[in-house]
Coordinates of C-alpha atoms and ligand atoms in Angstrom, one line a residue:
M481 CA 1.4 135.5 -0.7
K482 CA 4.7 137.4 -0.4
T483 CA 4.1 139.3 -3.7
V484 CA 0.6 140.2 -2.6
L485 CA 1.9 141.7 0.5
R486 CA 4.6 143.7 -1.3
M487 CA 2.1 145.0 -3.8
E488 CA -0.1 146.2 -1.0
K489 CA 2.8 148.0 0.5
E490 CA 3.8 149.7 -2.7
T491 CA 0.4 151.2 -3.4
R492 CA 0.2 153.1 -0.1
K493 CA 2.7 155.6 1.3
R494 CA 5.1 154.5 3.9
K495 CA 5.1 156.2 7.3
L496 CA 8.1 158.2 8.3
L497 CA 8.7 159.9 11.6
I498 CA 10.9 163.0 11.9
V499 CA 12.2 163.6 15.4
E500 CA 13.8 167.1 15.4
D501 CA 13.5 170.0 17.9
E502 CA 14.1 172.8 15.5
I503 CA 10.9 173.7 13.7
I504 CA 12.7 175.0 10.6
N505 CA 14.5 171.7 10.1
R506 CA 11.2 169.8 10.6
M507 CA 9.6 171.9 8.0
M508 CA 12.4 171.5 5.5
L509 CA 12.5 167.8 5.7
G510 CA 8.8 167.5 5.7
R511 CA 8.5 169.4 2.5
M512 CA 11.2 167.4 0.9
L513 CA 9.6 164.0 1.8
S514 CA 5.9 164.5 2.1
D515 CA 5.3 163.7 -1.6
E516 CA 6.6 160.2 -1.1
Y517 CA 5.9 159.5 2.6
D518 CA 3.2 159.9 5.1
V519 CA 5.2 162.2 7.5
L520 CA 4.8 162.4 11.3
Y521 CA 6.6 164.8 13.5
A522 CA 8.0 164.8 17.1
E523 CA 9.9 167.6 18.7
N524 CA 11.8 165.5 21.2
G525 CA 12.5 161.9 22.1
Q526 CA 9.7 161.5 24.5
K527 CA 7.0 162.7 22.1
A528 CA 8.6 160.4 19.5
L529 CA 8.4 157.5 21.8
D530 CA 4.7 158.1 22.4
I531 CA 4.1 158.0 18.6
I532 CA 6.3 154.9 18.1
K533 CA 4.4 153.0 20.9
N534 CA 1.2 153.5 19.0
Q535 CA 2.4 153.1 15.5
C536 CA 5.4 150.8 15.6
E537 CA 3.6 148.3 13.3
T538 CA 3.1 150.7 10.5
L539 CA 6.2 152.9 10.9
S540 CA 8.7 152.4 8.1
I541 CA 11.6 154.6 9.3
I542 CA 12.7 157.2 11.9
L543 CA 14.8 160.2 11.1
L544 CA 16.4 161.2 14.4
D545 CA 18.1 164.3 15.6
L546 CA 20.6 163.8 18.5
M547 CA 20.5 167.0 20.4
M548 CA 17.0 167.7 21.8
P549 CA 15.4 168.7 25.1
V550 CA 13.5 166.3 27.4
M551 CA 14.8 163.2 25.8
D552 CA 17.7 163.3 23.4
G553 CA 18.4 161.1 20.4
Y554 CA 20.9 158.8 22.3
Q555 CA 18.3 158.0 25.0
L556 CA 15.7 157.3 22.5
L557 CA 18.0 155.0 20.5
E558 CA 18.8 153.1 23.6
I559 CA 15.2 152.5 24.3
L560 CA 14.4 151.4 20.8
S561 CA 17.3 149.0 20.5
G562 CA 16.4 147.3 23.7
D563 CA 12.8 146.6 22.7
K564 CA 11.9 143.7 20.5
R565 CA 8.9 145.5 19.0
Y566 CA 10.9 148.6 18.0
K567 CA 14.3 147.4 17.1
T568 CA 13.3 146.4 13.6
I569 CA 12.3 149.9 12.7
P570 CA 15.4 151.5 11.0
V571 CA 16.7 154.7 12.4
I572 CA 18.7 157.3 10.5
V573 CA 20.6 159.8 12.6
M574 CA 20.8 163.4 11.5
T575 CA 23.9 165.1 12.7
S576 CA 26.7 167.4 11.8
D577 CA 28.9 165.8 14.3
K578 CA 31.1 163.1 12.7
S579 CA 32.2 161.8 16.1
A580 CA 28.7 160.7 17.0
E581 CA 28.6 158.1 14.3
I582 CA 30.2 155.2 16.1
K583 CA 28.2 155.6 19.2
T584 CA 24.9 155.8 17.3
L585 CA 25.9 152.9 15.2
Q586 CA 26.4 150.8 18.3
L587 CA 23.0 151.8 19.4
G588 CA 21.5 150.5 16.3
A589 CA 21.3 153.4 13.9
V590 CA 21.4 152.3 10.3
D591 CA 22.7 155.4 8.5
F592 CA 23.4 159.1 8.7
I593 CA 22.2 162.3 7.1
P594 CA 24.6 165.1 7.4
K595 CA 23.3 168.5 8.5
P596 CA 22.4 170.9 7.0
Y597 CA 19.9 169.2 4.7
D598 CA 21.2 170.6 1.4
M599 CA 21.3 167.5 -0.7
P600 CA 17.7 166.2 -1.1
G601 CA 18.7 163.5 -3.6
V602 CA 21.2 161.9 -1.3
I603 CA 18.8 162.1 1.7
K604 CA 16.0 160.5 -0.3
A605 CA 18.2 157.7 -1.6
R606 CA 19.5 156.9 1.9
I607 CA 16.0 156.7 3.3
K608 CA 14.8 154.5 0.5
R609 CA 17.7 152.2 0.8
S610 CA 17.4 151.8 4.6
I611 CA 13.7 151.1 4.3
K612 CA 14.3 148.5 1.7
L613 CA 17.0 146.7 3.7
A614 CA 14.9 146.7 6.8
E615 CA 11.9 145.3 5.0
E616 CA 13.8 142.6 3.3
S617 CA 15.5 141.5 6.5
R618 CA 12.2 141.4 8.3
V619 CA 10.7 139.2 5.6
L620 CA 13.8 137.0 6.0
T621 CA 13.9 136.7 9.8
A622 CA 10.1 136.1 9.8
V623 CA 10.4 132.9 7.8
E624 CA 13.9 131.9 8.8
D625 CA 13.1 131.3 12.5
D626 CA 10.9 128.8 14.1
E627 CA 8.9 131.2 16.2
L628 CA 8.6 129.0 19.3
T629 CA 12.3 128.0 19.7
G630 CA 14.2 130.7 17.7
L631 CA 16.0 127.9 15.9
Y632 CA 15.9 127.9 12.1
N633 CA 13.0 126.3 10.4
K634 CA 13.5 123.3 8.2
E635 CA 13.8 125.1 4.9
F636 CA 16.6 127.4 6.1
F637 CA 18.3 124.6 7.9
Y638 CA 18.7 122.8 4.6
Q639 CA 19.9 125.9 2.9
Y640 CA 22.5 126.8 5.5
A641 CA 23.6 123.2 6.0
G642 CA 24.2 123.3 2.2
D643 CA 26.4 126.4 2.7
I644 CA 28.5 124.4 5.3
D645 CA 28.9 121.7 2.7
M646 CA 30.0 124.1 0.1
Y647 CA 32.4 126.2 2.2
H648 CA 33.7 123.5 4.5
P649 CA 34.1 120.4 2.5
E650 CA 37.0 119.4 4.8
L651 CA 34.9 119.0 7.9
N652 CA 33.8 115.7 9.3
M653 CA 30.1 116.1 9.9
D654 CA 27.3 114.2 11.8
T655 CA 23.6 114.5 11.4
A656 CA 21.3 113.9 14.3
I657 CA 17.6 113.8 15.1
I658 CA 16.2 114.5 18.5
N659 CA 12.7 113.4 19.6
V660 CA 10.9 113.8 22.9
N661 CA 9.6 110.5 24.2
R662 CA 5.8 110.5 24.6
F663 CA 5.6 114.2 23.9
H664 CA 1.9 114.1 23.3
L665 CA 1.4 112.7 26.8
I666 CA 3.5 115.4 28.2
N667 CA 1.3 118.0 26.5
E668 CA -1.8 116.2 27.8
Q669 CA -0.5 115.7 31.3
Y670 CA 1.3 119.0 32.0
G671 CA -0.4 121.3 29.4
H672 CA 0.9 122.8 26.2
K673 CA 2.7 125.6 28.0
V674 CA 5.0 123.1 29.7
G675 CA 5.4 121.3 26.4
D676 CA 6.4 124.5 24.7
E677 CA 8.9 125.2 27.5
L678 CA 10.4 121.9 27.0
L679 CA 10.9 122.5 23.3
R680 CA 12.5 125.9 24.0
A681 CA 14.8 124.2 26.5
I682 CA 15.9 121.7 23.9
A683 CA 16.7 124.6 21.6
D684 CA 18.7 126.3 24.3
C685 CA 20.7 123.1 24.9
L686 CA 21.4 122.8 21.2
R687 CA 22.5 126.5 21.0
L688 CA 24.9 125.8 23.8
V689 CA 26.4 122.9 22.0
L690 CA 26.5 124.8 18.7
R691 CA 28.2 127.7 20.2
K692 CA 31.3 125.6 20.6
N693 CA 31.0 123.6 17.4
I694 CA 30.5 124.4 13.8
G695 CA 26.9 123.4 12.8
L696 CA 23.3 124.3 13.0
A697 CA 20.0 123.0 14.2
C698 CA 16.3 123.4 13.5
R699 CA 13.0 122.3 14.7
S700 CA 11.5 120.3 11.8
H701 CA 8.1 120.1 13.3
S702 CA 6.3 119.2 16.6
D703 CA 9.0 117.8 18.9
I704 CA 11.5 116.8 16.2
F705 CA 14.8 118.6 15.9
F706 CA 17.5 118.2 13.2
V707 CA 21.1 118.9 13.9
Y708 CA 24.0 119.1 11.5
I709 CA 27.2 119.4 13.4
A710 CA 31.0 118.9 13.2
H711 CA 31.6 115.3 14.4
Q712 CA 31.2 114.6 18.1
E713 CA 32.6 111.6 19.9
D714 CA 30.5 111.4 23.0
Y715 CA 26.8 111.6 22.2
D716 CA 26.2 109.5 25.3
Y717 CA 27.4 112.4 27.5
L718 CA 25.5 115.0 25.4
C719 CA 22.3 113.1 25.8
R720 CA 22.7 112.7 29.5
R721 CA 23.5 116.3 30.0
M722 CA 20.6 117.4 27.9
T723 CA 18.2 115.1 29.8
E724 CA 19.3 116.5 33.1
E725 CA 18.9 120.0 31.9
L726 CA 15.4 119.3 30.4
G727 CA 14.3 117.7 33.7
A728 CA 15.5 120.7 35.6
V729 CA 14.0 123.3 33.3
S730 CA 10.6 121.7 32.7
G731 CA 10.1 120.2 36.1
I732 CA 9.0 116.9 34.5
P733 CA 10.9 114.2 36.5
D734 CA 10.9 111.5 33.9
V735 CA 11.3 113.5 30.7
S736 CA 13.5 111.7 28.2
I737 CA 14.6 112.0 24.6
R738 CA 15.6 109.6 21.9
V739 CA 18.4 110.5 19.6
G740 CA 19.5 109.1 16.2
V741 CA 22.9 109.9 14.9
Y742 CA 24.6 109.4 11.6
K743 CA 28.3 109.9 12.3
H744 CA 30.9 110.8 9.7
C745 CA 28.2 111.2 7.2
D746 CA 28.7 110.6 3.6
R747 CA 28.6 114.1 2.1
S748 CA 28.1 112.9 -1.4
L749 CA 24.5 112.0 -0.3
P750 CA 21.8 114.6 -0.4
L751 CA 21.3 116.1 3.0
V752 CA 17.8 114.8 3.2
E753 CA 19.1 111.3 3.0
R754 CA 21.8 112.0 5.6
I755 CA 19.0 113.2 7.9
D756 CA 16.9 110.1 7.0
R757 CA 19.7 107.9 8.2
A758 CA 19.7 109.6 11.5
A759 CA 15.9 109.1 11.6
I760 CA 16.3 105.4 10.9
A761 CA 18.7 105.1 13.9
C762 CA 16.3 107.2 16.0
N763 CA 13.5 104.8 15.2
L764 CA 15.4 102.0 16.8
C765 CA 14.9 103.9 20.1
R766 CA 11.2 104.0 19.7
G767 CA 9.1 102.9 22.7
S768 CA 11.8 103.6 25.2
Y769 CA 11.0 105.4 28.4
I770 CA 14.5 106.6 29.1
T771 CA 16.9 108.6 27.1
T772 CA 18.5 106.5 24.5
Y773 CA 20.5 107.1 21.4
A774 CA 21.4 104.9 18.5
C775 CA 23.8 105.3 15.6
Y776 CA 23.3 104.6 12.0
D777 CA 26.0 102.0 11.3
Q778 CA 27.0 99.4 8.7
E779 CA 24.5 96.9 10.0
L780 CA 21.7 99.3 9.7
H781 CA 22.9 100.4 6.3
E782 CA 22.8 96.8 5.1
K783 CA 19.4 96.3 6.5
E784 CA 18.2 99.3 4.7
L785 CA 19.7 98.2 1.4
F786 CA 18.2 94.8 1.9
A787 CA 14.8 96.4 2.6
E788 CA 15.1 98.5 -0.6
K789 CA 16.0 95.5 -2.6
L790 CA 13.0 93.5 -1.3
I791 CA 10.7 96.4 -2.2
R792 CA 12.2 96.5 -5.7
D793 CA 12.0 92.8 -6.1
M794 CA 8.4 92.3 -5.1
D795 CA 6.6 92.8 -8.5
K796 CA 9.0 90.4 -10.3
A797 CA 8.7 87.9 -7.4
L798 CA 4.9 87.9 -7.8
E799 CA 5.2 87.3 -11.5
Q800 CA 7.7 84.5 -11.1
G801 CA 5.8 82.7 -8.4
Q802 CA 8.4 83.2 -5.7
F803 CA 5.6 83.8 -3.2
K804 CA 4.0 80.7 -1.8
V805 CA 1.0 80.5 0.5
Y806 CA 1.3 78.1 3.4
Y807 CA -1.6 76.9 5.5
Q808 CA -1.6 76.3 9.3
P809 CA -4.4 74.2 10.5
K810 CA -6.6 75.3 13.4
Y811 CA -8.1 72.6 15.6
N812 CA -11.3 72.6 17.5
I813 CA -10.6 71.2 21.0
E814 CA -14.1 71.3 22.4
G815 CA -14.7 67.6 21.9
N816 CA -12.8 64.5 23.1
T817 CA -10.4 64.6 20.2
P818 CA -9.1 67.7 18.5
A819 CA -10.6 68.2 15.0
L820 CA -9.2 70.2 12.2
S821 CA -11.7 73.0 11.6
S822 CA -10.0 75.6 9.4
A823 CA -6.6 76.9 8.5
E824 CA -4.8 80.2 8.3
A825 CA -3.1 81.3 5.1
L826 CA 0.4 82.6 5.7
I827 CA 2.6 84.0 3.0
R828 CA 6.2 82.8 2.4
W829 CA 8.8 84.2 0.1
I830 CA 11.2 81.8 -1.5
H831 CA 13.7 84.3 -2.9
P832 CA 16.1 83.1 -5.6
E833 CA 19.1 84.9 -3.9
H834 CA 18.2 85.2 -0.2
G835 CA 16.3 81.9 0.2
F836 CA 13.4 81.7 2.6
I837 CA 12.3 85.1 3.9
S838 CA 10.0 85.3 6.8
P839 CA 6.9 87.5 6.5
G840 CA 7.9 89.2 9.7
V841 CA 10.7 90.8 7.6
F842 CA 8.8 91.9 4.4
I843 CA 5.2 92.5 5.6
P844 CA 6.1 95.6 7.7
L845 CA 8.1 96.9 4.7
F846 CA 5.2 96.4 2.3
E847 CA 2.8 97.9 4.8
E848 CA 4.8 101.1 4.9
N849 CA 4.4 101.8 1.2
G850 CA 1.1 100.1 0.4
L851 CA 2.6 97.2 -1.6
I852 CA 0.9 94.9 0.9
Q853 CA -2.4 95.4 -0.9
K854 CA -1.2 93.7 -4.0
L855 CA 0.4 90.9 -2.1
D856 CA -2.7 90.4 0.1
H857 CA -4.9 90.3 -3.0
F858 CA -2.7 87.5 -4.3
V859 CA -2.9 85.6 -1.0
W860 CA -6.7 85.9 -0.8
N861 CA -7.1 84.6 -4.3
E862 CA -4.8 81.7 -3.6
A863 CA -6.6 80.8 -0.4
A864 CA -10.0 81.0 -2.2
A865 CA -8.7 78.7 -5.0
Q866 CA -7.3 76.3 -2.3
I867 CA -10.7 76.0 -0.7
T868 CA -12.2 75.0 -4.0
K869 CA -9.4 72.6 -4.7
W870 CA -9.8 70.7 -1.5
K871 CA -13.5 70.7 -1.9
K872 CA -13.1 69.1 -5.3
E873 CA -10.4 66.7 -4.3
F874 CA -11.7 65.5 -1.0
G875 CA -15.3 66.6 -0.9
V876 CA -14.8 68.7 2.3
S877 CA -15.0 72.4 2.9
V878 CA -12.1 73.7 4.9
P879 CA -12.6 77.4 5.7
I880 CA -9.5 79.4 5.4
S881 CA -8.7 82.7 7.2
V882 CA -6.6 85.3 5.5
N883 CA -4.8 88.3 7.0
V884 CA -6.2 91.7 6.1
S885 CA -3.7 94.4 6.8
R886 CA -4.6 97.7 8.3
V887 CA -3.6 99.3 5.0
D888 CA -6.2 97.2 3.2
M889 CA -8.9 98.6 5.5
F890 CA -8.5 102.0 3.9
D891 CA -9.1 100.7 0.4
P892 CA -12.6 101.8 -0.6
N893 CA -12.8 98.8 -2.9
L894 CA -11.9 96.2 -0.2
E895 CA -15.4 94.8 0.1
S896 CA -16.0 94.5 -3.6
K897 CA -12.5 93.0 -4.2
L898 CA -13.2 90.3 -1.6
L899 CA -16.7 89.6 -3.0
K900 CA -15.3 89.2 -6.5
I901 CA -12.7 86.7 -5.2
V902 CA -15.4 84.7 -3.5
E903 CA -17.5 84.7 -6.7
N904 CA -14.7 84.0 -9.1
N905 CA -13.6 80.9 -7.1
G906 CA -17.1 79.6 -6.5
I907 CA -16.9 79.6 -2.7
T908 CA -19.1 81.3 -0.1
T909 CA -18.2 84.3 2.1
A910 CA -18.5 82.0 5.2
E911 CA -15.6 80.0 3.9
L912 CA -13.2 82.9 3.6
M913 CA -12.6 84.2 7.1
L914 CA -10.9 87.6 7.6
E915 CA -8.2 88.1 10.3
I916 CA -8.0 91.7 11.2
T917 CA -5.4 92.7 13.8
E918 CA -6.7 94.4 17.0
S919 CA -4.5 97.4 16.3
A920 CA -6.3 98.2 13.0
Y921 CA -9.2 99.3 15.2
T922 CA -7.1 101.8 17.0
G923 CA -8.8 105.1 17.8
N924 CA -12.2 103.5 17.2
N925 CA -12.0 104.5 13.5
K926 CA -15.5 104.8 12.3
Q927 CA -14.5 104.2 8.7
I928 CA -12.9 100.9 9.5
I929 CA -15.7 99.8 11.7
D930 CA -18.2 100.6 8.9
V931 CA -16.3 98.5 6.4
V932 CA -16.0 95.6 8.7
E933 CA -19.6 95.7 9.5
R934 CA -20.5 95.6 5.9
M935 CA -18.3 92.7 5.2
Q936 CA -19.8 90.9 8.2
A937 CA -23.2 91.5 6.8
D938 CA -21.9 90.0 3.5
G939 CA -21.3 86.8 5.4
F940 CA -17.5 87.0 6.0
R941 CA -16.6 85.9 9.5
I942 CA -14.3 88.4 11.2
E943 CA -11.5 87.1 13.4
M944 CA -9.8 89.7 15.7
D945 CA -6.1 88.9 15.5
D946 CA -3.5 89.5 18.2
F947 CA -6.2 90.3 20.7
G948 CA -4.9 91.6 24.0
S949 CA -1.8 93.2 22.5
G950 CA -3.0 96.4 23.8
Y951 CA -5.3 98.7 22.0
S952 CA -9.0 98.1 22.5
S953 CA -10.8 99.1 25.5
L954 CA -13.6 96.9 26.8
N955 CA -16.4 99.3 26.1
M956 CA -15.3 99.6 22.5
L957 CA -15.2 95.9 22.1
S958 CA -18.8 95.3 22.5
S959 CA -19.6 97.6 19.6
L960 CA -17.1 96.1 17.2
P961 CA -18.1 93.6 14.5
I962 CA -16.3 90.4 15.7
D963 CA -17.1 86.7 15.2
I964 CA -14.0 85.2 16.7
L965 CA -11.3 86.4 19.1
K966 CA -7.8 85.3 18.5
I967 CA -5.7 85.7 21.6
D968 CA -2.3 87.3 21.2
M969 CA 0.5 84.7 21.0
G970 CA 2.5 86.5 23.7
F971 CA 0.1 85.3 26.4
V972 CA -0.1 81.8 25.1
R973 CA 3.7 81.4 25.1
R974 CA 3.9 81.9 28.9
V975 CA 0.5 80.7 29.9
C976 CA 2.0 77.8 31.9
E977 CA 4.8 79.7 33.6
S978 CA 3.3 83.2 34.2
E979 CA 0.3 83.6 36.5
K980 CA -0.2 87.0 35.0
D981 CA -0.4 85.6 31.4
K982 CA -2.7 82.8 32.5
R983 CA -5.0 85.4 34.1
M984 CA -4.9 87.4 30.8
V985 CA -6.1 84.3 28.9
E986 CA -8.9 83.8 31.5
I987 CA -9.9 87.5 31.0
V988 CA -10.0 87.1 27.2
L989 CA -12.1 84.0 27.7
E990 CA -14.5 85.9 29.9
I991 CA -14.7 88.7 27.4
A992 CA -15.4 86.2 24.6
K993 CA -18.2 84.7 26.7
M994 CA -19.7 88.1 27.2
L995 CA -19.5 88.7 23.4
D996 CA -20.7 85.2 22.7
V997 CA -17.8 84.4 20.3
P998 CA -15.3 81.5 20.3
V999 CA -11.6 82.0 21.2
V1000 CA -8.6 80.9 19.2
A1001 CA -5.3 80.4 20.9
E1002 CA -2.3 80.6 18.5
G1003 CA 1.3 79.7 19.1
V1004 CA 0.5 76.6 21.1
E1005 CA 3.7 74.6 21.1
T1006 CA 3.4 72.0 23.9
E1007 CA 1.0 69.5 25.3
E1008 CA 1.0 71.3 28.6
Q1009 CA -0.2 74.5 27.0
Y1010 CA -2.8 72.7 25.0
L1011 CA -4.2 70.9 28.0
L1012 CA -4.2 74.1 30.1
L1013 CA -6.0 76.1 27.4
K1014 CA -8.5 73.3 27.0
K1015 CA -9.2 73.3 30.7
L1016 CA -9.6 77.1 30.7
G1017 CA -12.3 76.8 28.0
C1018 CA -10.5 77.8 24.9
N1019 CA -12.3 76.6 21.7
I1020 CA -9.8 76.5 19.0
I1021 CA -6.0 76.0 18.9
Q1022 CA -3.4 76.8 16.3
G1023 CA 0.3 76.2 16.8
Y1024 CA 3.3 74.0 16.2
Y1025 CA 2.0 71.5 18.7
F1026 CA -0.5 70.4 16.1
S1027 CA 1.0 71.6 12.9
R1028 CA 3.4 74.2 11.5
P1029 CA 2.3 76.3 8.5
E1030 CA 2.7 73.9 5.5
P1031 CA 2.5 74.1 1.8
P1032 CA -0.9 72.7 0.7
E1033 CA 0.5 69.5 -0.7
K1034 CA 1.9 68.6 2.7
L1035 CA -1.5 68.9 4.3
V1036 CA -3.2 66.3 2.0
E1037 CA -3.2 63.6 4.6
K1038 CA -4.8 65.8 7.3
I1039 CA -7.4 67.2 4.9
S1040 CA -8.3 63.8 3.4
A1041 CA -8.7 62.4 6.9
L1042 CA -11.6 64.9 7.3
A1043 CA -13.5 63.2 4.5
K1044 CA -13.6 59.9 6.3
Ligands
C2E1381 P1 0.0 86.4 12.6 O1 -1.1 86.7 11.7 O2 -0.2 86.6 14.0 O3 0.4 84.9 12.3 C1 0.8 84.0 13.2 C2 2.3 83.8 13.2 O4 2.6 82.9 14.2 C3 2.8 83.1 11.9 O5 4.1 83.7 11.7 C4 2.9 81.7 12.3 O6 3.8 81.0 11.5 C5 3.4 81.8 13.7 N1 3.1 80.6 14.5 C6 2.1 79.8 14.4 N2 2.2 78.8 15.3 C7 3.3 79.1 16.1 C8 3.9 78.4 17.2 O7 3.4 77.4 17.7 N3 5.0 79.0 17.7 C9 5.6 80.1 17.1 N4 6.7 80.6 17.6 N5 5.0 80.7 16.0 C10 3.9 80.2 15.5 P2 4.5 84.1 10.2 O8 3.9 83.1 9.2 O9 6.0 84.3 10.3 O10 3.8 85.5 10.0 C11 4.1 86.5 10.8 C12 3.1 87.7 10.6 O11 3.2 88.1 9.3 C13 1.7 87.2 10.8 O12 1.3 87.2 12.1 C14 0.9 88.3 10.0 O13 0.8 89.4 10.8 C15 1.9 88.6 8.9 N6 1.5 87.8 7.7 C16 1.7 86.6 7.3 N7 1.2 86.3 6.1 C17 0.5 87.4 5.8 C18 -0.3 87.8 4.7 O14 -0.6 87.0 3.7 N8 -0.9 89.1 4.7 C19 -0.6 89.9 5.7 N9 -1.1 91.2 5.6 N10 0.1 89.6 6.7 C20 0.7 88.4 6.8
CA1382 CA1 -3.1 86.1 11.6
CA1383 CA1 -1.7 86.7 15.5

């Protein structure tokens, strides 16, 4: 792109403006330069300004005499240097007066041509050099700045931060990341103009801090700012001051930011990683409605190392059989006595070094990088094999539900993979139920809904997991392919104590009635909860009250009882 632009420039003549009141001088210069340049003339400052106003975009250089009638060269220089549109056009002053040099330099002139014009070679060379410098610096400033905030862009941030590393190895530096809480809502609610204002205000605050400290800042993208700064003790104070300032400037009363800081950063790490650590800390503040800041510390560091290790270990763990599928029975409570009706497959990792690791720890990690697909495929296969096994051993069919991660939903082969598993294990699609979390449907994603509809048509029963945790709207629900609603454990936990949660359970039951689907309550731990849920009309119950998730061999008694 850059080279194309340059080539275009080189094939046409550059435009040059001569501002000179003496006609002889104009003619002389014009003759000297018109071969190489497209020359324009003005006989005083005012005429020159008229031309500049119209042609500032295409004007490459101005040669300016100082002593002229109407408007002299000093006046014109003053106007040009004060205007953003004009100050990037280089001006060469033509004078025989040495003493004028300092003043014109201060006003932004880039060079001088001594009068009389008796050295054409020198004049041409100076003009050429000034144009080249101005063009290069224009290219630079154009990409160096984030247009909105005037801060550096990310690329230059990394480059200049690298310079700090190189020239100031003795400094103790921090990296920080700043995010605006709920920025998209601010844009929606107050308009993009206010959003932009807010971002500019953040940049102003950062500039203020950086004026007093070695360092630099950039806007990486959207509402995310990176800072590389000589170590600061009191981020709490800085965040508070900044929030006050932002509130005052933007007029948004509850505007808040979240800040992640990696203090005394390890400068042997690539800068990207140092910024990443600030980002990890910043993520801890996610979901907050007030200004919060967090530091990357030893504990976070160890957590990160542990996460990396788990990711590295996964493949080997699968090969070596460290993953085990547990099953938690679900009981139908519609009749007089609860009856085991199905089970949920839940993965466990028995790690040779770290022992029992909860899926709450590794599932989110594997979801981030897609490893979850491999693991889920393993679980689905195990569950399907278990269905066959129990069928063979006890002559009963116990349907098993498996968790399908949101990541799986984007796999174009999801349906065929599941069908293959069903076929290979000699079971029916009705026996393998699919638990899809409510949040997977976020945004009413048509692609996801289509896939689920197809699988439902194949005969898989679809259970909406964690229902009520906050994403679906009622009107969307009726159009979703759902066979069973599984109410979020959070409501069940407090159903006996909290009137609000009890009401939520009742609402879910009403919705289910409207959709004509049964409701599962999971996380049922006490008799009191069980009885209340039964009274409210809940159909199926899963929870420690009846059974914890168990390895299949421990469920033999419960399964064999079904056969009797
Ligand atoms: P989930 O799908 O909502 O699973 C229910 C979780 O509640 C399970 O936790 C289960 O052990 C726990 N639970 C069941 N009854 C009770 C109870 O009475 N009290 C309490 N306090 N907890 C109960 P677990 O096994 O730790 O799994 C956590 C989450 O990890 C699951 O939440 C699911 O989202 C995910 N997960 C587990 N296995 C798999 C898997 O194979 N694939 C995928 N994609 N996700 C899985
Ligand atoms: Ca589940
Ligand atoms: Ca759940």
